[in-house]
XYZ file of C-alpha atoms in Angstrom:
376
model
C 62.374 -159.977 15.261
C 59.261 -158.758 17.128
C 58.090 -155.254 16.346
C 58.542 -152.783 19.182
C 55.262 -151.203 20.195
C 55.185 -147.480 20.431
C 54.146 -146.207 23.829
C 50.547 -144.963 23.965
C 50.480 -141.206 24.198
C 47.998 -140.024 26.826
C 46.108 -136.938 25.736
C 46.329 -134.221 28.346
C 43.059 -132.577 29.405
C 44.813 -129.189 29.501
C 47.242 -127.874 26.915
C 49.415 -124.776 26.988
C 48.938 -122.751 23.819
C 50.002 -119.380 22.423
C 48.208 -116.634 20.564
C 50.062 -114.248 18.240
C 49.721 -110.565 19.160
C 50.032 -107.548 16.886
C 53.266 -106.391 18.575
C 55.050 -109.680 17.843
C 54.626 -111.120 21.336
C 52.668 -114.278 22.141
C 49.965 -114.568 24.783
C 49.950 -117.827 26.768
C 46.689 -119.549 27.583
C 45.359 -122.920 28.708
C 43.136 -124.921 26.370
C 40.943 -127.046 28.677
C 38.895 -129.869 27.135
C 36.841 -132.130 29.367
C 33.612 -134.080 28.946
C 33.067 -132.714 25.457
C 33.370 -129.065 26.531
C 36.210 -126.660 25.742
C 37.119 -123.648 27.863
C 40.104 -121.303 27.928
C 42.084 -119.616 30.685
C 44.293 -116.720 29.639
C 47.301 -116.524 31.945
C 48.250 -112.881 31.278
C 51.769 -114.120 30.579
C 53.608 -113.314 27.370
C 56.550 -114.530 25.295
C 58.541 -111.694 23.759
C 60.499 -111.801 20.470
C 63.844 -113.522 21.142
C 66.155 -110.783 19.915
C 68.957 -111.541 22.373
C 70.048 -113.866 25.167
C 68.152 -111.941 27.866
C 64.924 -112.275 25.911
C 65.454 -116.047 25.543
C 66.081 -116.436 29.275
C 63.002 -114.364 30.089
C 60.891 -116.574 27.832
C 62.300 -119.725 29.454
C 61.326 -118.392 32.886
C 57.846 -117.454 31.631
C 57.335 -120.890 30.068
C 58.412 -122.621 33.277
C 55.889 -120.577 35.273
C 53.137 -121.238 32.718
C 53.824 -124.986 32.750
C 53.703 -124.962 36.556
C 50.216 -123.371 36.402
C 49.196 -125.926 33.785
C 50.336 -128.812 36.024
C 48.463 -127.327 38.974
C 45.274 -127.039 36.901
C 45.564 -130.665 35.749
C 45.922 -131.804 39.372
C 42.914 -129.673 40.407
C 40.845 -131.058 37.541
C 41.641 -134.714 37.999
C 41.516 -134.526 41.796
C 38.122 -132.880 41.696
C 36.742 -135.517 39.323
C 38.032 -138.219 41.652
C 36.342 -136.540 44.615
C 39.633 -135.422 46.199
C 39.859 -131.939 47.699
C 42.704 -130.383 49.612
C 41.729 -129.843 53.250
C 42.986 -126.270 53.222
C 40.465 -125.471 50.476
C 37.503 -126.573 52.598
C 34.908 -123.821 52.761
C 31.589 -124.126 54.547
C 28.573 -123.471 52.338
C 26.974 -120.973 54.728
C 30.249 -119.034 55.008
C 30.417 -118.847 51.218
C 26.831 -117.585 51.005
C 27.659 -114.850 53.526
C 30.730 -113.861 51.490
C 28.668 -113.909 48.294
C 26.083 -111.625 49.897
C 28.777 -109.143 50.934
C 30.289 -109.136 47.435
C 26.892 -108.533 45.845
C 26.302 -105.639 48.238
C 29.666 -104.084 47.267
C 28.630 -104.299 43.622
C 25.455 -102.369 44.392
C 23.116 -105.340 43.890
C 19.763 -105.193 45.673
C 19.249 -108.933 46.166
C 21.054 -109.286 49.502
C 17.760 -109.932 51.317
C 17.001 -112.781 48.934
C 20.521 -114.194 49.416
C 19.874 -114.244 53.174
C 16.623 -116.146 52.581
C 18.456 -118.701 50.431
C 21.115 -119.034 53.132
C 18.376 -119.759 55.695
C 16.921 -122.457 53.420
C 20.348 -124.047 52.933
C 20.926 -124.020 56.688
C 17.649 -125.901 57.228
C 18.284 -128.262 54.321
C 21.971 -129.123 54.800
C 22.992 -127.927 58.253
C 25.856 -125.655 59.274
C 28.791 -128.010 58.576
C 28.150 -128.734 54.911
C 31.070 -127.729 52.681
C 31.188 -126.365 49.147
C 33.096 -129.360 47.828
C 30.277 -131.685 48.958
C 27.808 -130.069 46.556
C 26.890 -132.331 43.644
C 23.956 -132.893 41.300
C 22.063 -134.916 43.911
C 22.408 -132.059 46.425
C 21.075 -129.548 43.868
C 18.102 -131.772 43.025
C 17.426 -132.100 46.752
C 17.581 -128.315 47.250
C 14.916 -127.771 44.592
C 12.762 -130.576 45.993
C 13.135 -129.200 49.540
C 11.820 -125.792 48.426
C 8.902 -127.489 46.686
C 7.820 -129.970 49.348
C 9.257 -129.091 52.761
C 10.186 -125.425 53.172
C 7.222 -123.544 54.600
C 7.960 -119.975 55.711
C 5.050 -118.724 57.829
C 3.352 -122.069 57.191
C 2.833 -121.417 53.478
C 4.568 -123.007 50.447
C 6.812 -120.884 48.253
C 5.253 -119.495 45.104
C 6.606 -120.654 41.741
C 8.209 -117.256 41.103
C 9.928 -117.269 44.521
C 11.267 -120.802 43.946
C 12.669 -119.642 40.628
C 14.292 -116.615 42.287
C 15.864 -118.757 45.039
C 17.158 -121.227 42.438
C 18.717 -118.341 40.473
C 20.334 -116.962 43.647
C 21.946 -120.286 44.605
C 22.976 -120.925 41.000
C 24.673 -117.513 40.926
C 26.483 -118.237 44.196
C 27.839 -121.519 42.787
C 28.945 -119.810 39.568
C 30.808 -117.282 41.712
C 32.464 -120.170 43.588
C 33.642 -121.626 40.267
C 35.097 -118.267 39.227
C 36.859 -118.011 42.592
C 38.219 -121.561 42.054
C 36.530 -122.777 45.241
C 34.794 -125.528 43.271
C 35.553 -126.956 39.846
C 32.057 -126.933 38.404
C 28.471 -125.889 39.093
C 26.263 -129.033 39.246
C 23.239 -127.010 38.124
C 24.850 -126.913 34.666
C 24.432 -130.702 34.459
C 20.728 -130.521 35.281
C 18.100 -130.893 32.573
C 16.241 -127.677 31.781
C 12.931 -129.368 32.581
C 14.159 -130.121 36.120
C 14.888 -126.497 37.014
C 12.280 -124.196 38.597
C 10.570 -122.024 36.011
C 9.333 -118.475 36.273
C 5.549 -118.526 35.740
C 4.272 -116.422 32.902
C 3.430 -113.070 34.398
C 0.085 -111.371 33.958
C 0.650 -107.800 32.810
C -2.167 -105.389 33.564
C -2.454 -102.666 30.931
C -4.929 -100.029 29.793
C -6.763 -100.305 26.491
C -6.862 -97.281 24.201
C -10.454 -96.667 25.314
C -9.391 -96.757 28.987
C -6.554 -94.293 28.305
C -9.117 -91.952 26.720
C -11.278 -92.319 29.797
C -8.327 -91.476 32.072
C -7.565 -88.388 29.991
C -11.169 -87.223 30.297
C -11.301 -87.829 34.071
C -9.975 -85.002 36.294
C -7.560 -85.773 39.118
C -6.754 -83.845 42.269
C -3.024 -83.839 41.490
C -2.752 -82.984 37.781
C 1.044 -83.370 37.887
C 0.708 -87.047 38.784
C -1.946 -87.496 36.075
C 0.413 -85.934 33.508
C 3.293 -88.179 34.595
C 1.150 -91.326 34.242
C -0.124 -90.365 30.791
C 3.394 -89.320 29.747
C 4.519 -92.854 30.647
C 1.631 -94.315 28.600
C 3.073 -92.602 25.517
C 6.817 -93.149 26.122
C 7.082 -96.259 28.345
C 9.359 -94.851 31.061
C 9.266 -96.401 34.537
C 8.272 -94.205 37.471
C 11.885 -94.236 38.743
C 13.102 -92.861 35.407
C 10.386 -90.199 35.300
C 11.210 -89.064 38.838
C 14.893 -88.778 37.895
C 14.263 -87.049 34.549
C 15.980 -83.644 34.288
C 15.624 -80.954 31.648
C 19.188 -81.570 30.492
C 17.988 -85.040 29.411
C 15.550 -83.466 26.915
C 16.886 -82.340 23.529
C 15.825 -81.752 19.911
C 17.469 -83.714 17.087
C 16.482 -82.613 13.560
C 13.118 -81.409 14.819
C 12.460 -84.584 16.859
C 12.218 -84.305 20.635
C 14.223 -87.029 22.388
C 15.232 -88.112 25.886
C 18.705 -89.326 26.824
C 18.031 -91.665 29.731
C 20.165 -94.152 31.663
C 17.525 -96.613 32.873
C 17.510 -96.774 36.699
C 16.770 -100.520 36.767
C 19.119 -101.831 34.043
C 21.562 -98.878 33.739
C 20.967 -99.264 29.998
C 21.327 -95.891 28.178
C 18.572 -95.184 25.649
C 17.767 -92.272 23.334
C 13.987 -92.197 23.354
C 12.020 -90.282 20.702
C 8.946 -88.494 22.053
C 5.656 -88.493 20.159
C 3.360 -85.483 20.059
C 1.050 -87.337 22.468
C 3.906 -87.718 24.977
C 4.874 -84.041 24.613
C 1.284 -82.996 25.468
C 1.810 -84.345 28.989
C 5.277 -82.940 29.584
C 5.240 -79.827 31.807
C 6.361 -76.459 30.454
C 9.993 -75.775 31.285
C 9.523 -72.112 32.144
C 12.571 -70.760 33.976
C 13.794 -74.159 35.210
C 17.518 -74.900 34.843
C 19.075 -77.898 33.095
C 19.530 -79.656 36.451
C 15.913 -79.184 37.551
C 13.536 -82.138 37.353
C 10.927 -82.232 34.597
C 8.202 -83.629 36.887
C 7.651 -82.530 40.479
C 6.034 -85.601 42.014
C 4.968 -86.474 45.574
C 5.532 -89.797 47.324
C 2.902 -92.547 47.476
C 1.917 -92.151 43.822
C 0.210 -95.546 43.526
C -2.221 -94.646 46.290
C -2.946 -91.276 44.667
C -3.820 -92.686 41.240
C -6.203 -95.461 42.357
C -9.187 -93.118 43.101
C -8.569 -91.501 39.696
C -8.753 -94.907 37.953
C -11.918 -95.795 39.877
C -13.511 -92.501 38.839
C -12.613 -93.325 35.222
C -14.501 -96.620 35.519
C -11.398 -98.833 35.647
C -11.730 -101.809 37.988
C -8.648 -103.834 36.958
C -5.366 -103.817 38.889
C -3.983 -100.286 38.551
C -0.483 -99.091 39.464
C 1.828 -96.567 37.860
C 3.692 -99.428 36.148
C 0.578 -100.263 34.118
C 1.433 -97.173 32.063
C 4.627 -98.861 30.843
C 2.672 -102.032 29.999
C 0.107 -99.862 28.209
C 2.799 -98.243 26.039
C 4.233 -101.647 25.050
C 0.913 -103.242 24.127
C -0.242 -100.083 22.344
C 2.889 -99.982 20.166
C 2.570 -103.647 19.201
C -1.180 -103.329 18.581
C -0.559 -100.364 16.259
C 1.954 -102.401 14.235
C 5.412 -101.655 15.681
C 7.758 -104.656 15.438
C 8.966 -106.513 18.526
C 12.630 -105.467 18.153
C 11.755 -101.757 17.951
C 9.461 -101.938 20.983
C 12.186 -103.774 22.887
C 14.615 -100.912 22.187
C 12.040 -98.259 23.125
C 11.507 -99.999 26.468
C 15.265 -100.273 27.075
C 15.095 -104.059 27.392
C 18.442 -105.836 27.215
C 16.863 -108.781 25.382
C 13.912 -109.177 23.007
C 12.843 -112.149 25.150
C 11.806 -109.672 27.854
C 9.437 -108.003 25.380
C 7.837 -111.194 24.074
C 5.335 -111.295 26.942
C 3.687 -108.209 25.400
C 3.559 -109.894 21.997
C 1.655 -112.777 23.613
C -0.850 -110.282 25.046
C -1.392 -108.738 21.608
C -1.748 -112.157 19.968
C -4.345 -113.101 22.594
C -6.248 -109.904 21.750
C -6.192 -110.879 18.066
C -7.502 -114.366 18.916
C -10.280 -112.904 21.027
C -11.222 -110.463 18.256
C -11.449 -113.201 15.616
C -13.432 -115.458 17.933
C -16.098 -112.778 18.388
C -17.657 -114.116 15.163
C -18.077 -117.607 16.633
C -21.734 -118.679 16.550
C -22.964 -115.558 14.757
C -23.994 -117.453 11.621
C -25.015 -120.852 13.022
């Protein structure tokens, strides 16, 4: 008698699973596995302990709803991979970019001008009738190539840093479309890292210790601005944070002066210890209240400090932000570790601080190479 073959069980790309909660309930979520990658979608639906008939019926209703969502997700996934999209989901790319710009503005982001520039590029590159669901890896490669070879605002090619910014903007817009379930995936995620625009290594202008001494010795018409710059050299605060600094942000902890600052750029709160050198350049409080500003600074500071730098014999690029670069390189040169300097600067990642480490390493190389040829 021939053996009956068991039917082949097809593995579903999405499975409905539960997670035990402390209160005895179970949270329902989708376990999505496709192309070697696993993601999860928590449904915010829960099974309660089945203590009576009503509880069992409630759980049956919840499971039916969860399975319906699961089936819908499977259809969306497989349809998208087959290139099938429901007509009612058709969204024009330029409309999505406009919506993305409005959402970023609501969130207080300051990149709306850059989003408009990216939208203009996409309009030139793809036209007005291109839809989100038409975007694939080839389109994304073409977008990068178009910025590199064809797009010429004011007749000039885009700089490497601008290309990187415009890539990041479009990548962010596509990630937002994935989150909004307008598209199933962002093709940029399939692109090799070497194919993506890179941010060129920035050149950070900073003052050497000798140049800081020269600035201290050189008088300036507005001594308040001079004090603010030198204060930044010894604490690393940005000009925006110094302008916003109030006396209530200054306190003493076990004999150590500190600042409690929410960084204007990153919103990252830091508790910054102040050295004696930094305190030398902080104004006297006098009768000022807690809500009064520590520094009383005019507008146009960068224009005010340039004659001062020139008088001090400094010919390199000089802006107020060089004080922050000076603090970072000074700390690393004097032996502070990269992690500590990163925290003092309020960086959200040590990677942001590594550019200063490269500067210090270059200084070490230059110092060692001073002996080259001396004994030939």
